[in-house]
Coordinates of C-alpha atoms and ligand atoms in Angstrom, one line a residue:
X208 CA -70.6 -22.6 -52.5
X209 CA -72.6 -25.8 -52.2
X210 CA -71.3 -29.2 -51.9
X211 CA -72.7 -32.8 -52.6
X212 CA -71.6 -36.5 -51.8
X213 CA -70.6 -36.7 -55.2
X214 CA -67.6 -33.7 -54.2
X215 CA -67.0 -35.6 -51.4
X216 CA -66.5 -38.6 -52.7
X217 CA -64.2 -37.0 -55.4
X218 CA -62.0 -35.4 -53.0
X219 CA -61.0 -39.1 -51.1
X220 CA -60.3 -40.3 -54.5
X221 CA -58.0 -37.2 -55.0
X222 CA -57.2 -37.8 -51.4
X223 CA -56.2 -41.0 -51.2
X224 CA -54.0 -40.7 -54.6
X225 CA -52.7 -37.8 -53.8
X226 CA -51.2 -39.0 -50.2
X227 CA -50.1 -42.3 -51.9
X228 CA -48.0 -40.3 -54.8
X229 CA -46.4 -37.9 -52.0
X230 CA -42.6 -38.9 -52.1
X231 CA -40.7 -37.6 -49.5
X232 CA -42.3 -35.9 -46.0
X233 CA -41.9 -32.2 -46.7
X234 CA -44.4 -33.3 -50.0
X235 CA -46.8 -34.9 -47.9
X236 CA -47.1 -31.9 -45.6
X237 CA -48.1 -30.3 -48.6
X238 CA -50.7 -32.4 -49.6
X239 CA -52.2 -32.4 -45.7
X240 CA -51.8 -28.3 -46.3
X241 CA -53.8 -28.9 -49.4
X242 CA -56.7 -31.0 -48.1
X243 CA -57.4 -30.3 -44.4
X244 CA -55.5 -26.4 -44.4
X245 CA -57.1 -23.2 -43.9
X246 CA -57.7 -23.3 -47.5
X247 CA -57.6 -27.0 -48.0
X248 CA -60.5 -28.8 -50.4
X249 CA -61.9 -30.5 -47.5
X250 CA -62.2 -27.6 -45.5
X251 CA -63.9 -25.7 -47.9
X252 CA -66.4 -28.7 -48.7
X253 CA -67.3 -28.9 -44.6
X254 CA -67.4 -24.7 -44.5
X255 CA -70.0 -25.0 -47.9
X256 CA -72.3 -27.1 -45.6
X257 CA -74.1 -24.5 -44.1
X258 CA -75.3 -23.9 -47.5
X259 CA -77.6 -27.6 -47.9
X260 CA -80.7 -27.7 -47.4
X261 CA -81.7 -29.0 -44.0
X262 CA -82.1 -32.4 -44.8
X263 CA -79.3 -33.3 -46.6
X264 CA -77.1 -31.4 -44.5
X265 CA -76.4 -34.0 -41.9
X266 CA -75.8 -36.7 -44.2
X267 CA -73.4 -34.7 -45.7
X268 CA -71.9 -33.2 -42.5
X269 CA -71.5 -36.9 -41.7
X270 CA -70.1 -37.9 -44.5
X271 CA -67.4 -35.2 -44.5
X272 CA -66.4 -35.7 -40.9
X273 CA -65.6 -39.5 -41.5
X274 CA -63.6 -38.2 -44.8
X275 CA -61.6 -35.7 -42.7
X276 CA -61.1 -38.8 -40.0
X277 CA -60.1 -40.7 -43.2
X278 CA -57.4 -38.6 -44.5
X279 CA -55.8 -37.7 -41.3
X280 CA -55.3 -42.0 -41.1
X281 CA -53.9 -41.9 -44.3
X282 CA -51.4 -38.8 -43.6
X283 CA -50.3 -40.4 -40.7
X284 CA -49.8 -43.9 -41.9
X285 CA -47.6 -42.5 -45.0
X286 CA -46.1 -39.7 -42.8
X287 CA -44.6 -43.5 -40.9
X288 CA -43.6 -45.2 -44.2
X289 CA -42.2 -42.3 -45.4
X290 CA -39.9 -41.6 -42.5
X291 CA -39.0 -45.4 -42.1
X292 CA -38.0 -44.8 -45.7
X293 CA -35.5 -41.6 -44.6
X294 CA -34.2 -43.4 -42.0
X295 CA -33.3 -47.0 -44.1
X296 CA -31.8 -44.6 -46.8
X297 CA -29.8 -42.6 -44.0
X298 CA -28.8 -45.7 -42.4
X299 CA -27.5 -47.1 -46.1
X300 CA -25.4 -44.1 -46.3
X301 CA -24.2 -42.9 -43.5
X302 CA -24.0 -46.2 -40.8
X303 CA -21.1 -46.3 -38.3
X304 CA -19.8 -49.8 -37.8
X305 CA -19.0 -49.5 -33.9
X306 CA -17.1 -53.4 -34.4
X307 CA -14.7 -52.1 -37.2
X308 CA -11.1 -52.6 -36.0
X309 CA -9.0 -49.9 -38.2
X310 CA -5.6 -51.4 -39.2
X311 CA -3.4 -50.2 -36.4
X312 CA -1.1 -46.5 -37.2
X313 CA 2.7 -47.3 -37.8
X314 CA 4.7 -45.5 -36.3
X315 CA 8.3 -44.7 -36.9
X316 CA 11.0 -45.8 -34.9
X317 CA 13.9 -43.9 -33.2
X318 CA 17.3 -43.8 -34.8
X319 CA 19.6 -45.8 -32.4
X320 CA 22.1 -42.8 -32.7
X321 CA 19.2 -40.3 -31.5
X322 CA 18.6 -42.9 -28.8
X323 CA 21.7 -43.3 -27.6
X324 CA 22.1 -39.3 -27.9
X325 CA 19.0 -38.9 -25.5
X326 CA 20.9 -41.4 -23.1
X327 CA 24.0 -40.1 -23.0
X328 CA 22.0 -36.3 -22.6
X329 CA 20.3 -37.5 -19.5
X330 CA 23.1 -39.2 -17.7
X331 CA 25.4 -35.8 -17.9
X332 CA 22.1 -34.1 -17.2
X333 CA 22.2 -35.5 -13.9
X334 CA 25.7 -34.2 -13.3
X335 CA 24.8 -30.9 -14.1
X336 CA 25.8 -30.3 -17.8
X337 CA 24.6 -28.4 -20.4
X338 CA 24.3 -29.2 -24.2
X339 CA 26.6 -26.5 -26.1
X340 CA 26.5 -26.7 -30.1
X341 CA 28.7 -25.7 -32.9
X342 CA 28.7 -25.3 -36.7
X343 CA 29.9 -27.6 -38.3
X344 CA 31.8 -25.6 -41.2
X345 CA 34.8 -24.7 -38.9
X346 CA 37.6 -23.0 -39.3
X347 CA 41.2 -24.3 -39.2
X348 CA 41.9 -21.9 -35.7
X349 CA 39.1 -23.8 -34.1
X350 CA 39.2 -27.3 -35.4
X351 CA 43.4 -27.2 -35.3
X352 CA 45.6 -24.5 -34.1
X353 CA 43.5 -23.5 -30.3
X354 CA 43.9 -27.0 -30.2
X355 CA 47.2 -27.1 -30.2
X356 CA 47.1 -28.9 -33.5
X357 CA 49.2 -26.5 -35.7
X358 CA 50.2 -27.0 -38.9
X359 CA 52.3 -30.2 -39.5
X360 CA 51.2 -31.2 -36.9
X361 CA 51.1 -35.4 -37.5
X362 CA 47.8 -35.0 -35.3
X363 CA 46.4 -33.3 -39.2
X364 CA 47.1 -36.9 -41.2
X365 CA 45.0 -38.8 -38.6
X366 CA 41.9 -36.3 -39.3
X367 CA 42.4 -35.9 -43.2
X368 CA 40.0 -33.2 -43.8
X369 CA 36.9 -31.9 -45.6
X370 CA 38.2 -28.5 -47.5
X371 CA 34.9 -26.3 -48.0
X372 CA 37.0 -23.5 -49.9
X373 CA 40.5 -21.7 -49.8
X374 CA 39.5 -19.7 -46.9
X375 CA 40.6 -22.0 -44.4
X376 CA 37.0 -23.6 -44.0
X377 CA 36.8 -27.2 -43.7
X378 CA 34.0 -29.5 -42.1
X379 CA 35.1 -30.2 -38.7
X380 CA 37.1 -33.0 -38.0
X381 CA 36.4 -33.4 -34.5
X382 CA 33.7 -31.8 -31.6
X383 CA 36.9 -30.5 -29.6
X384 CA 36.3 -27.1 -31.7
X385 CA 32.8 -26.9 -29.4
X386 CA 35.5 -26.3 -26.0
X387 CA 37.1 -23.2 -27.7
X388 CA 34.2 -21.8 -28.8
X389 CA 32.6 -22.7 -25.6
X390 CA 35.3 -21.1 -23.2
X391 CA 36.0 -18.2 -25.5
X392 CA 31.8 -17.1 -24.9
X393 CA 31.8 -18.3 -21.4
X394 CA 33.4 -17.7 -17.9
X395 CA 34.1 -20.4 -15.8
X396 CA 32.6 -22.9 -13.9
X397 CA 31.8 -24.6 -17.4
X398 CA 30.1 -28.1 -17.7
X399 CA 28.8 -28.8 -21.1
X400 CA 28.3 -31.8 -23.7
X401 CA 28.9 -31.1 -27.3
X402 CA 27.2 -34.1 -29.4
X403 CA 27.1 -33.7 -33.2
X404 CA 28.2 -35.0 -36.4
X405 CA 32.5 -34.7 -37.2
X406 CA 33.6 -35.2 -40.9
X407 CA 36.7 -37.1 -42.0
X408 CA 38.3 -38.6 -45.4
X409 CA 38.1 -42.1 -44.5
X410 CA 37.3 -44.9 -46.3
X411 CA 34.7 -46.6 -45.5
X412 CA 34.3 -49.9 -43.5
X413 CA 32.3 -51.7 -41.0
X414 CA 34.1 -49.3 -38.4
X415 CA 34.7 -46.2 -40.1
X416 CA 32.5 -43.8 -42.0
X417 CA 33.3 -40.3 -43.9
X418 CA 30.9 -38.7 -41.5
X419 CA 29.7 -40.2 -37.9
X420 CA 28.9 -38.6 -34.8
X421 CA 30.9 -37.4 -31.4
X422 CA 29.8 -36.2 -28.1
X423 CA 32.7 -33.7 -26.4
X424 CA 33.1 -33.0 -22.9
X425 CA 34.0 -30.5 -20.8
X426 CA 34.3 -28.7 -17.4
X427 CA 36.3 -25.7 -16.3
X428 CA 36.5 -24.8 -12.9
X429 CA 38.8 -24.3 -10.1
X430 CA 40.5 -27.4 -8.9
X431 CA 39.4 -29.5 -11.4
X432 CA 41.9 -33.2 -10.9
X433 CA 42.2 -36.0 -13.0
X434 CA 40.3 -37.8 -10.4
X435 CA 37.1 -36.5 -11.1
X436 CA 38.0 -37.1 -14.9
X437 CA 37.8 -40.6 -13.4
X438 CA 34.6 -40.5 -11.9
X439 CA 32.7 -38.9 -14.2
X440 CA 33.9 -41.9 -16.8
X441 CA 33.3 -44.2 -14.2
X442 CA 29.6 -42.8 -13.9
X443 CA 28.7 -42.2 -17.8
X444 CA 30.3 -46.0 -19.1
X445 CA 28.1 -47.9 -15.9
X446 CA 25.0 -45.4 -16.4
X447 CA 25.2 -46.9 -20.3
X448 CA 26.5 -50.1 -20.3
X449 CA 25.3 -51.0 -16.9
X450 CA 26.7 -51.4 -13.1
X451 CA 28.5 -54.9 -13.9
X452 CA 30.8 -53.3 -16.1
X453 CA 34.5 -52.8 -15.2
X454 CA 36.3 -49.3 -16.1
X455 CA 40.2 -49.7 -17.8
X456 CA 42.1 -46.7 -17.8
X457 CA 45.2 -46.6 -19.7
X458 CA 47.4 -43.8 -20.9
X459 CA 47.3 -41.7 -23.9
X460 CA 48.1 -39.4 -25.6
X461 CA 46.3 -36.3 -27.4
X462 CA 47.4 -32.8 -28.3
X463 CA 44.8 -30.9 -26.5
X464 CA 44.6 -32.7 -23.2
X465 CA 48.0 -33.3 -20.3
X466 CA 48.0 -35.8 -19.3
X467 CA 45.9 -37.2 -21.7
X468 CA 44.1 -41.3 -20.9
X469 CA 41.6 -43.8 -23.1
X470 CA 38.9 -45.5 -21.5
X471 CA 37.2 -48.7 -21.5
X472 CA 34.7 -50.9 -20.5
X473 CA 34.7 -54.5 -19.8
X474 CA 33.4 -56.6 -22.9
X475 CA 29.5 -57.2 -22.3
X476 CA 29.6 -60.3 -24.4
X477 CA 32.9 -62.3 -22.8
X478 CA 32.4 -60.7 -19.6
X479 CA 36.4 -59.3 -20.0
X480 CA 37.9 -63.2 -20.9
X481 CA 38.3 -61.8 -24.5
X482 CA 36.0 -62.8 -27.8
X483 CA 35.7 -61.6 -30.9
X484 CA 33.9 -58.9 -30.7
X485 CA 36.6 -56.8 -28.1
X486 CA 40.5 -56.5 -27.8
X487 CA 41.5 -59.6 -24.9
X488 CA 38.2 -58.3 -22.8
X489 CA 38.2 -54.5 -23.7
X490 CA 36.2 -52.0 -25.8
X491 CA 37.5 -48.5 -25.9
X492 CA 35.0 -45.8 -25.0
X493 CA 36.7 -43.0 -25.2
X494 CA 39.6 -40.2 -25.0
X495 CA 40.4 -37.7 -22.4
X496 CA 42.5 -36.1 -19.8
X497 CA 42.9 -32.6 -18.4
X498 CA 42.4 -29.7 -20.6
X499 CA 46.3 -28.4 -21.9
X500 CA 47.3 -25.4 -20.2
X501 CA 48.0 -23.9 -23.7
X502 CA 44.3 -24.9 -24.7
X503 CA 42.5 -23.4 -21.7
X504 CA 44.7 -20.2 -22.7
X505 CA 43.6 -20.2 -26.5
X506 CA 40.0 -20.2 -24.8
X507 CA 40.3 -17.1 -22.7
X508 CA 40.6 -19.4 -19.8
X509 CA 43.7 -18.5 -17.2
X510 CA 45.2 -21.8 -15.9
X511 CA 47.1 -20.4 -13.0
X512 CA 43.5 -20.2 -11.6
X513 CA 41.3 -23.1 -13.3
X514 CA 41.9 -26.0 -14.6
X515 CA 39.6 -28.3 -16.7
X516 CA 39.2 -32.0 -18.1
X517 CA 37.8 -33.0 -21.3
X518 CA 36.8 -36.0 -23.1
X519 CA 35.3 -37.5 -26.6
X520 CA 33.5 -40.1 -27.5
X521 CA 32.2 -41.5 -31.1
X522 CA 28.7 -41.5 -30.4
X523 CA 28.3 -44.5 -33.0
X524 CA 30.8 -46.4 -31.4
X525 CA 29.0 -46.3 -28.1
X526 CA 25.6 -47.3 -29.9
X527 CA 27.3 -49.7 -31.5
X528 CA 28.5 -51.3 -28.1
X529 CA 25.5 -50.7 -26.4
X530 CA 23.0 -52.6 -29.3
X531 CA 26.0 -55.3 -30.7
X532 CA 25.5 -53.6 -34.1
X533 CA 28.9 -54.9 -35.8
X534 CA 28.7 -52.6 -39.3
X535 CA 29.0 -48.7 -38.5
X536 CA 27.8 -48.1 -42.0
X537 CA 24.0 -49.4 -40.7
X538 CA 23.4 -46.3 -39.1
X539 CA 23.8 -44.6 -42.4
X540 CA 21.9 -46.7 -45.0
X541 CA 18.3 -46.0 -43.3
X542 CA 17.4 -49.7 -43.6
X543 CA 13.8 -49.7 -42.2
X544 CA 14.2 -53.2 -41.2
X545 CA 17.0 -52.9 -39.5
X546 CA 16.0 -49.5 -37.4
X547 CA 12.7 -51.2 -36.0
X548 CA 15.0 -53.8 -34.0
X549 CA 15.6 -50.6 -32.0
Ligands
LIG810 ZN1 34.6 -59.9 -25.4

């Protein structure tokens, strides 16, 4: 093969157009492939030298060297625009603004009865007690007659009840169901908290609800006295409410528990002058006393040997002292913009 200027000259033109068209730098390669490869036109017009006669030869051989110096500028001046190209096309699409602020995550807020749960949970945890659970389809042996609430009872027309079916199934009326169950599975010393929600055919008001929420208590163990029924309460209502608060015990009287007592605390609000929001200073906490003999008995228990106290509080009642919420039937409506105040 013999080459002239003229080819030469024709492969710059194809050269230079070619490298200009090349549109992305995988096409470009292709073109350097084609021009300055093993195989390339250039390469073949610089091999085809050997071939001119002597005295045009190193014209030629000059000519081709400053072609090949030629098209390696061009290559590498496109190979730049085209990769300035990639990267202001990647940078269109896929930039990351480091300065964006996303709009911040809501997040939910905790019931106040799940709070006040978790608080009353970890004060008793620190006495020692478990959590014990129940269902709350009961029947009428463990809601009523183990606790000595038999039929006719007038205790049965102050917990009007929840029939499920004819069977004797109701929705409980109470957590006190929790102790026989409780003691009738275990063996003394017992120390639990029962917490869940009770069921009643009330009507509703700003302090009563068909369904709301108690926490039982109870402990079984030899030599239990009404004085450590007193200092438990006296721990739980100032671990809540706070160390200011004054304890009022009074008596009381329930079928389950003998002798049976009512606590309160002193109102947070009048300081215990009487307002309001409390009865002359006052707000009732809970119910309790020492486990009936006739109870522990029903639970398997023996009294001769142990003995036992037992209390129950409304755990809305208690949230509802502890955050001045005024309307029970808040808890229950799910109001957003009342449940982030908590
Ligand atoms: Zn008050």
């Amino acid at each position: 093969m013999s080459v002239n200027v003229g080819d030469l000259d024709a492969i710059a033109v194809d050269a230079r157009q070619r490298i200009g068209a090349a549109s992305d730098e995988a096409a470009l390669e292709q073109v350097r492939v084609e021009l300055l490869g093993k195989k390339g036109a250039l390469t073949g017009a610089l091999r085809g030298l050997g071939s001119l006669p002597a005295d045009q030869r190193a014209a030629a051989g000059a000519r081709a060297n400053a072609l090949k110096g030629e098209i390696e500028t061009m290559l590498a001046s496109r190979a730049r625009e085209l990769q300035a190209a990639r990267l202001q096309t990647l940078g269109d699409q896929e930039w990351i603004d480091m300065t964006f602020v996303p709009s911040p995550v809501r997040r939910g807020h905790l019931h106040p009865l799940t709070l006040i749960l978790r608080e009353v949970k970890a004060i008793f945890s620190r006495l020692g007690y478990e959590v014990a659970l129940g269902p709350q389809v009961e029947d009428e042996f463990h809601n009523f007659e183990a606790l000595n609430i038999p039929q006719e009872h007038p205790a049965r027309d102050t917990m009007d009840s929840f029939y499920v079916d004819a069977d004797h199934l109701l929705l409980r009326t109470h957590t006190s169901p929790v102790q026989i169950r409780y003691m009738l599975s275990h063996e003394p010393p017992i120390r639990i908290i029962a917490p869940g929600a009770v069921y009643r055919r009330d009507a509703t008001d700003p302090s009563h609800a068909s369904q709301f929420y108690q926490v039982e208590g109870l402990v079984v163990d030899r030599d239990i006295r009404l004085s450590d029924l007193k200092g438990t309460i006296e721990y739980f209502a100032r671990s809540l409410f706070g160390p200011d608060r004054r304890i009022r015990i009074v008596g009381d009287h329930f079928p389950f528990t003998e002798p049976s007592i009512a606590a309160a605390v002193s109102c947070g609000i009048c300081g215990g002058a009487g307002c309001r929001s409390c009865k002359g200073g006052w707000l009732e906490i809970l119910g309790a006393g020492m486990v009936h003999p006739q109870v522990l008995r029903n639970g398997g228990v023996d009294p001769d040997h142990y003995s036992g106290f037992a209390f129950g509080a409304g755990l809305d009642r208690l949230a509802m002292l502890k955050y001045n919420v005024t309307d029970l039937r808040l808890f229950l409506e799910n109001d957003v913009r009342f449940l982030k105040q908590f």
